[in-house]
Protein backbone atom coordinates (compact mmCIF):
# COMPACT_ATOMS: atom_id res chain seq x y z
CA UNK A 1 0.00 0.00 0.00
CA UNK A 2 1.41 3.33 -1.00
CA UNK A 3 0.86 6.91 0.03
CA UNK A 4 -2.20 7.11 -2.22
CA UNK A 5 -4.19 4.71 0.01
CA UNK A 6 -7.09 6.52 1.63
CA UNK A 7 -7.05 6.54 5.39
CA UNK A 8 -9.92 6.57 7.90
CA UNK A 9 -9.75 7.29 11.57
CA UNK A 10 -12.63 5.99 13.69
CA UNK A 11 -13.24 7.88 16.91
CA UNK A 12 -15.48 6.18 19.45
CA UNK A 13 -16.75 8.32 22.30
CA UNK A 14 -19.47 8.64 24.89
CA UNK A 15 -21.01 11.93 25.93
CA UNK A 16 -24.14 13.23 27.59
CA UNK A 17 -23.34 16.65 26.08
CA UNK A 18 -23.83 15.92 22.36
CA UNK A 19 -25.21 19.38 21.53
CA UNK A 20 -22.05 20.97 22.95
CA UNK A 21 -19.99 18.45 20.97
CA UNK A 22 -21.83 19.38 17.76
CA UNK A 23 -21.31 23.09 18.43
CA UNK A 24 -17.60 22.49 19.03
CA UNK A 25 -17.31 20.50 15.76
CA UNK A 26 -19.11 23.23 13.79
CA UNK A 27 -16.89 25.93 15.27
CA UNK A 28 -13.79 23.92 14.44
CA UNK A 29 -15.05 23.22 10.89
CA UNK A 30 -15.48 26.94 10.26
CA UNK A 31 -12.06 27.76 11.68
CA UNK A 32 -10.29 25.12 9.59
CA UNK A 33 -12.41 25.37 6.41
CA UNK A 34 -9.73 27.05 4.27
CA UNK A 35 -6.85 24.90 5.45
CA UNK A 36 -5.29 22.41 3.02
CA UNK A 37 -4.83 18.76 3.92
CA UNK A 38 -7.79 18.28 6.20
CA UNK A 39 -10.29 15.47 6.10
CA UNK A 40 -12.21 14.58 2.92
CA UNK A 41 -15.37 13.83 4.87
CA UNK A 42 -16.74 13.00 8.31
CA UNK A 43 -19.57 10.65 9.18
CA UNK A 44 -21.11 10.77 12.68
CA UNK A 45 -22.98 7.68 13.87
CA UNK A 46 -25.12 7.30 17.00
CA UNK A 47 -25.35 3.86 18.57
CA UNK A 48 -29.04 2.88 18.75
CA UNK A 49 -28.42 0.35 21.52
CA UNK A 50 -26.12 2.35 23.80
CA UNK A 51 -27.33 5.84 24.64
CA UNK A 52 -24.66 8.53 24.47
CA UNK A 53 -22.24 6.32 22.42
CA UNK A 54 -21.08 7.71 19.08
CA UNK A 55 -18.68 6.73 16.32
CA UNK A 56 -17.12 9.28 13.99
CA UNK A 57 -15.45 8.18 10.75
CA UNK A 58 -13.06 10.75 9.31
CA UNK A 59 -11.54 10.07 5.88
CA UNK A 60 -8.27 11.55 4.63
CA UNK A 61 -6.57 11.29 1.24
CA UNK A 62 -3.72 9.38 2.91
CA UNK A 63 -2.20 8.42 6.25
CA UNK A 64 0.39 11.16 5.72
CA UNK A 65 -2.36 13.79 5.36
CA UNK A 66 -3.99 12.53 8.55
CA UNK A 67 -0.68 12.76 10.44
CA UNK A 68 -0.15 16.33 9.22
CA UNK A 69 -3.69 17.14 10.35
CA UNK A 70 -3.01 15.58 13.77
CA UNK A 71 0.07 17.77 14.22
CA UNK A 72 -1.91 20.97 13.58
CA UNK A 73 -2.42 23.00 16.79
CA UNK A 74 -6.10 23.51 15.90
CA UNK A 75 -6.63 19.76 15.78
CA UNK A 76 -4.91 19.29 19.13
CA UNK A 77 -7.08 21.99 20.69
CA UNK A 78 -10.24 20.37 19.28
CA UNK A 79 -9.20 16.95 20.64
CA UNK A 80 -8.66 18.39 24.13
CA UNK A 81 -12.01 20.19 24.09
CA UNK A 82 -13.76 17.10 22.74
CA UNK A 83 -12.27 14.87 25.44
CA UNK A 84 -13.49 17.31 28.10
CA UNK A 85 -17.08 16.75 26.88
CA UNK A 86 -16.78 12.94 27.01
CA UNK A 87 -17.88 10.72 29.87
CA UNK A 88 -14.87 8.47 29.21
CA UNK A 89 -11.75 8.99 27.09
CA UNK A 90 -12.31 8.65 23.33
CA UNK A 91 -10.88 5.63 21.53
CA UNK A 92 -9.09 6.14 18.19
CA UNK A 93 -8.75 3.40 15.55
CA UNK A 94 -6.60 4.01 12.45
CA UNK A 95 -7.55 2.20 9.24
CA UNK A 96 -6.30 1.98 5.66
CA UNK A 97 -9.22 1.85 3.21
CA UNK A 98 -9.08 -1.48 1.41
CA UNK A 99 -12.24 -1.09 -0.65
CA UNK A 100 -15.10 1.36 -1.03
CA UNK A 101 -18.31 0.64 -2.93
CA UNK A 102 -20.99 3.21 -3.66
CA UNK A 103 -24.49 1.87 -4.23
CA UNK A 104 -27.25 3.56 -6.20
PDB file of C-alpha atoms in Angstrom:
ATOM      1  CA  UNK A   1       0.000   0.000   0.000  1.00  0.00           C
ATOM      2  CA  UNK A   2       1.411   3.335  -1.003  1.00  0.00           C
ATOM      3  CA  UNK A   3       0.862   6.914   0.025  1.00  0.00           C
ATOM      4  CA  UNK A   4      -2.200   7.109  -2.224  1.00  0.00           C
ATOM      5  CA  UNK A   5      -4.194   4.708   0.005  1.00  0.00           C
ATOM      6  CA  UNK A   6      -7.086   6.519   1.632  1.00  0.00           C
ATOM      7  CA  UNK A   7      -7.048   6.539   5.392  1.00  0.00           C
ATOM      8  CA  UNK A   8      -9.916   6.566   7.896  1.00  0.00           C
ATOM      9  CA  UNK A   9      -9.748   7.290  11.574  1.00  0.00           C
ATOM     10  CA  UNK A  10     -12.627   5.994  13.690  1.00  0.00           C
ATOM     11  CA  UNK A  11     -13.244   7.882  16.911  1.00  0.00           C
ATOM     12  CA  UNK A  12     -15.483   6.181  19.453  1.00  0.00           C
ATOM     13  CA  UNK A  13     -16.745   8.323  22.299  1.00  0.00           C
ATOM     14  CA  UNK A  14     -19.472   8.642  24.893  1.00  0.00           C
ATOM     15  CA  UNK A  15     -21.006  11.935  25.932  1.00  0.00           C
ATOM     16  CA  UNK A  16     -24.137  13.233  27.593  1.00  0.00           C
ATOM     17  CA  UNK A  17     -23.340  16.647  26.075  1.00  0.00           C
ATOM     18  CA  UNK A  18     -23.828  15.923  22.357  1.00  0.00           C
ATOM     19  CA  UNK A  19     -25.209  19.382  21.532  1.00  0.00           C
ATOM     20  CA  UNK A  20     -22.052  20.973  22.953  1.00  0.00           C
ATOM     21  CA  UNK A  21     -19.987  18.445  20.974  1.00  0.00           C
ATOM     22  CA  UNK A  22     -21.834  19.378  17.760  1.00  0.00           C
ATOM     23  CA  UNK A  23     -21.311  23.089  18.427  1.00  0.00           C
ATOM     24  CA  UNK A  24     -17.595  22.490  19.028  1.00  0.00           C
ATOM     25  CA  UNK A  25     -17.308  20.495  15.763  1.00  0.00           C
ATOM     26  CA  UNK A  26     -19.112  23.229  13.788  1.00  0.00           C
ATOM     27  CA  UNK A  27     -16.893  25.933  15.274  1.00  0.00           C
ATOM     28  CA  UNK A  28     -13.786  23.916  14.437  1.00  0.00           C
ATOM     29  CA  UNK A  29     -15.052  23.216  10.894  1.00  0.00           C
ATOM     30  CA  UNK A  30     -15.476  26.941  10.264  1.00  0.00           C
ATOM     31  CA  UNK A  31     -12.056  27.765  11.680  1.00  0.00           C
ATOM     32  CA  UNK A  32     -10.291  25.120   9.587  1.00  0.00           C
ATOM     33  CA  UNK A  33     -12.407  25.375   6.407  1.00  0.00           C
ATOM     34  CA  UNK A  34      -9.733  27.052   4.273  1.00  0.00           C
ATOM     35  CA  UNK A  35      -6.848  24.899   5.454  1.00  0.00           C
ATOM     36  CA  UNK A  36      -5.289  22.413   3.018  1.00  0.00           C
ATOM     37  CA  UNK A  37      -4.825  18.762   3.918  1.00  0.00           C
ATOM     38  CA  UNK A  38      -7.789  18.283   6.200  1.00  0.00           C
ATOM     39  CA  UNK A  39     -10.291  15.467   6.098  1.00  0.00           C
ATOM     40  CA  UNK A  40     -12.215  14.582   2.924  1.00  0.00           C
ATOM     41  CA  UNK A  41     -15.370  13.828   4.871  1.00  0.00           C
ATOM     42  CA  UNK A  42     -16.737  13.001   8.311  1.00  0.00           C
ATOM     43  CA  UNK A  43     -19.575  10.647   9.182  1.00  0.00           C
ATOM     44  CA  UNK A  44     -21.110  10.769  12.677  1.00  0.00           C
ATOM     45  CA  UNK A  45     -22.984   7.685  13.873  1.00  0.00           C
ATOM     46  CA  UNK A  46     -25.117   7.300  17.005  1.00  0.00           C
ATOM     47  CA  UNK A  47     -25.351   3.855  18.575  1.00  0.00           C
ATOM     48  CA  UNK A  48     -29.040   2.879  18.751  1.00  0.00           C
ATOM     49  CA  UNK A  49     -28.416   0.349  21.518  1.00  0.00           C
ATOM     50  CA  UNK A  50     -26.117   2.346  23.803  1.00  0.00           C
ATOM     51  CA  UNK A  51     -27.329   5.841  24.640  1.00  0.00           C
ATOM     52  CA  UNK A  52     -24.655   8.527  24.471  1.00  0.00           C
ATOM     53  CA  UNK A  53     -22.243   6.322  22.423  1.00  0.00           C
ATOM     54  CA  UNK A  54     -21.077   7.711  19.082  1.00  0.00           C
ATOM     55  CA  UNK A  55     -18.677   6.729  16.315  1.00  0.00           C
ATOM     56  CA  UNK A  56     -17.116   9.276  13.990  1.00  0.00           C
ATOM     57  CA  UNK A  57     -15.450   8.181  10.746  1.00  0.00           C
ATOM     58  CA  UNK A  58     -13.061  10.748   9.309  1.00  0.00           C
ATOM     59  CA  UNK A  59     -11.535  10.065   5.876  1.00  0.00           C
ATOM     60  CA  UNK A  60      -8.270  11.548   4.632  1.00  0.00           C
ATOM     61  CA  UNK A  61      -6.574  11.290   1.242  1.00  0.00           C
ATOM     62  CA  UNK A  62      -3.721   9.376   2.907  1.00  0.00           C
ATOM     63  CA  UNK A  63      -2.195   8.420   6.251  1.00  0.00           C
ATOM     64  CA  UNK A  64       0.394  11.159   5.720  1.00  0.00           C
ATOM     65  CA  UNK A  65      -2.362  13.791   5.358  1.00  0.00           C
ATOM     66  CA  UNK A  66      -3.990  12.526   8.553  1.00  0.00           C
ATOM     67  CA  UNK A  67      -0.683  12.764  10.438  1.00  0.00           C
ATOM     68  CA  UNK A  68      -0.151  16.334   9.222  1.00  0.00           C
ATOM     69  CA  UNK A  69      -3.685  17.136  10.349  1.00  0.00           C
ATOM     70  CA  UNK A  70      -3.012  15.581  13.773  1.00  0.00           C
ATOM     71  CA  UNK A  71       0.065  17.771  14.224  1.00  0.00           C
ATOM     72  CA  UNK A  72      -1.915  20.969  13.577  1.00  0.00           C
ATOM     73  CA  UNK A  73      -2.419  22.996  16.793  1.00  0.00           C
ATOM     74  CA  UNK A  74      -6.103  23.513  15.904  1.00  0.00           C
ATOM     75  CA  UNK A  75      -6.630  19.756  15.775  1.00  0.00           C
ATOM     76  CA  UNK A  76      -4.912  19.291  19.133  1.00  0.00           C
ATOM     77  CA  UNK A  77      -7.085  21.991  20.687  1.00  0.00           C
ATOM     78  CA  UNK A  78     -10.241  20.374  19.284  1.00  0.00           C
ATOM     79  CA  UNK A  79      -9.201  16.949  20.637  1.00  0.00           C
ATOM     80  CA  UNK A  80      -8.658  18.386  24.129  1.00  0.00           C
ATOM     81  CA  UNK A  81     -12.010  20.192  24.093  1.00  0.00           C
ATOM     82  CA  UNK A  82     -13.762  17.104  22.744  1.00  0.00           C
ATOM     83  CA  UNK A  83     -12.268  14.867  25.437  1.00  0.00           C
ATOM     84  CA  UNK A  84     -13.495  17.307  28.105  1.00  0.00           C
ATOM     85  CA  UNK A  85     -17.083  16.749  26.884  1.00  0.00           C
ATOM     86  CA  UNK A  86     -16.782  12.944  27.011  1.00  0.00           C
ATOM     87  CA  UNK A  87     -17.885  10.722  29.872  1.00  0.00           C
ATOM     88  CA  UNK A  88     -14.871   8.470  29.205  1.00  0.00           C
ATOM     89  CA  UNK A  89     -11.747   8.987  27.094  1.00  0.00           C
ATOM     90  CA  UNK A  90     -12.315   8.647  23.334  1.00  0.00           C
ATOM     91  CA  UNK A  91     -10.878   5.628  21.530  1.00  0.00           C
ATOM     92  CA  UNK A  92      -9.091   6.135  18.185  1.00  0.00           C
ATOM     93  CA  UNK A  93      -8.749   3.396  15.551  1.00  0.00           C
ATOM     94  CA  UNK A  94      -6.600   4.013  12.453  1.00  0.00           C
ATOM     95  CA  UNK A  95      -7.554   2.199   9.238  1.00  0.00           C
ATOM     96  CA  UNK A  96      -6.301   1.980   5.660  1.00  0.00           C
ATOM     97  CA  UNK A  97      -9.218   1.852   3.215  1.00  0.00           C
ATOM     98  CA  UNK A  98      -9.078  -1.484   1.413  1.00  0.00           C
ATOM     99  CA  UNK A  99     -12.237  -1.088  -0.645  1.00  0.00           C
ATOM    100  CA  UNK A 100     -15.104   1.364  -1.027  1.00  0.00           C
ATOM    101  CA  UNK A 101     -18.311   0.644  -2.932  1.00  0.00           C
ATOM    102  CA  UNK A 102     -20.991   3.215  -3.660  1.00  0.00           C
ATOM    103  CA  UNK A 103     -24.493   1.869  -4.227  1.00  0.00           C
ATOM    104  CA  UNK A 104     -27.253   3.561  -6.201  1.00  0.00           C
TER     105      UNK A 104
END
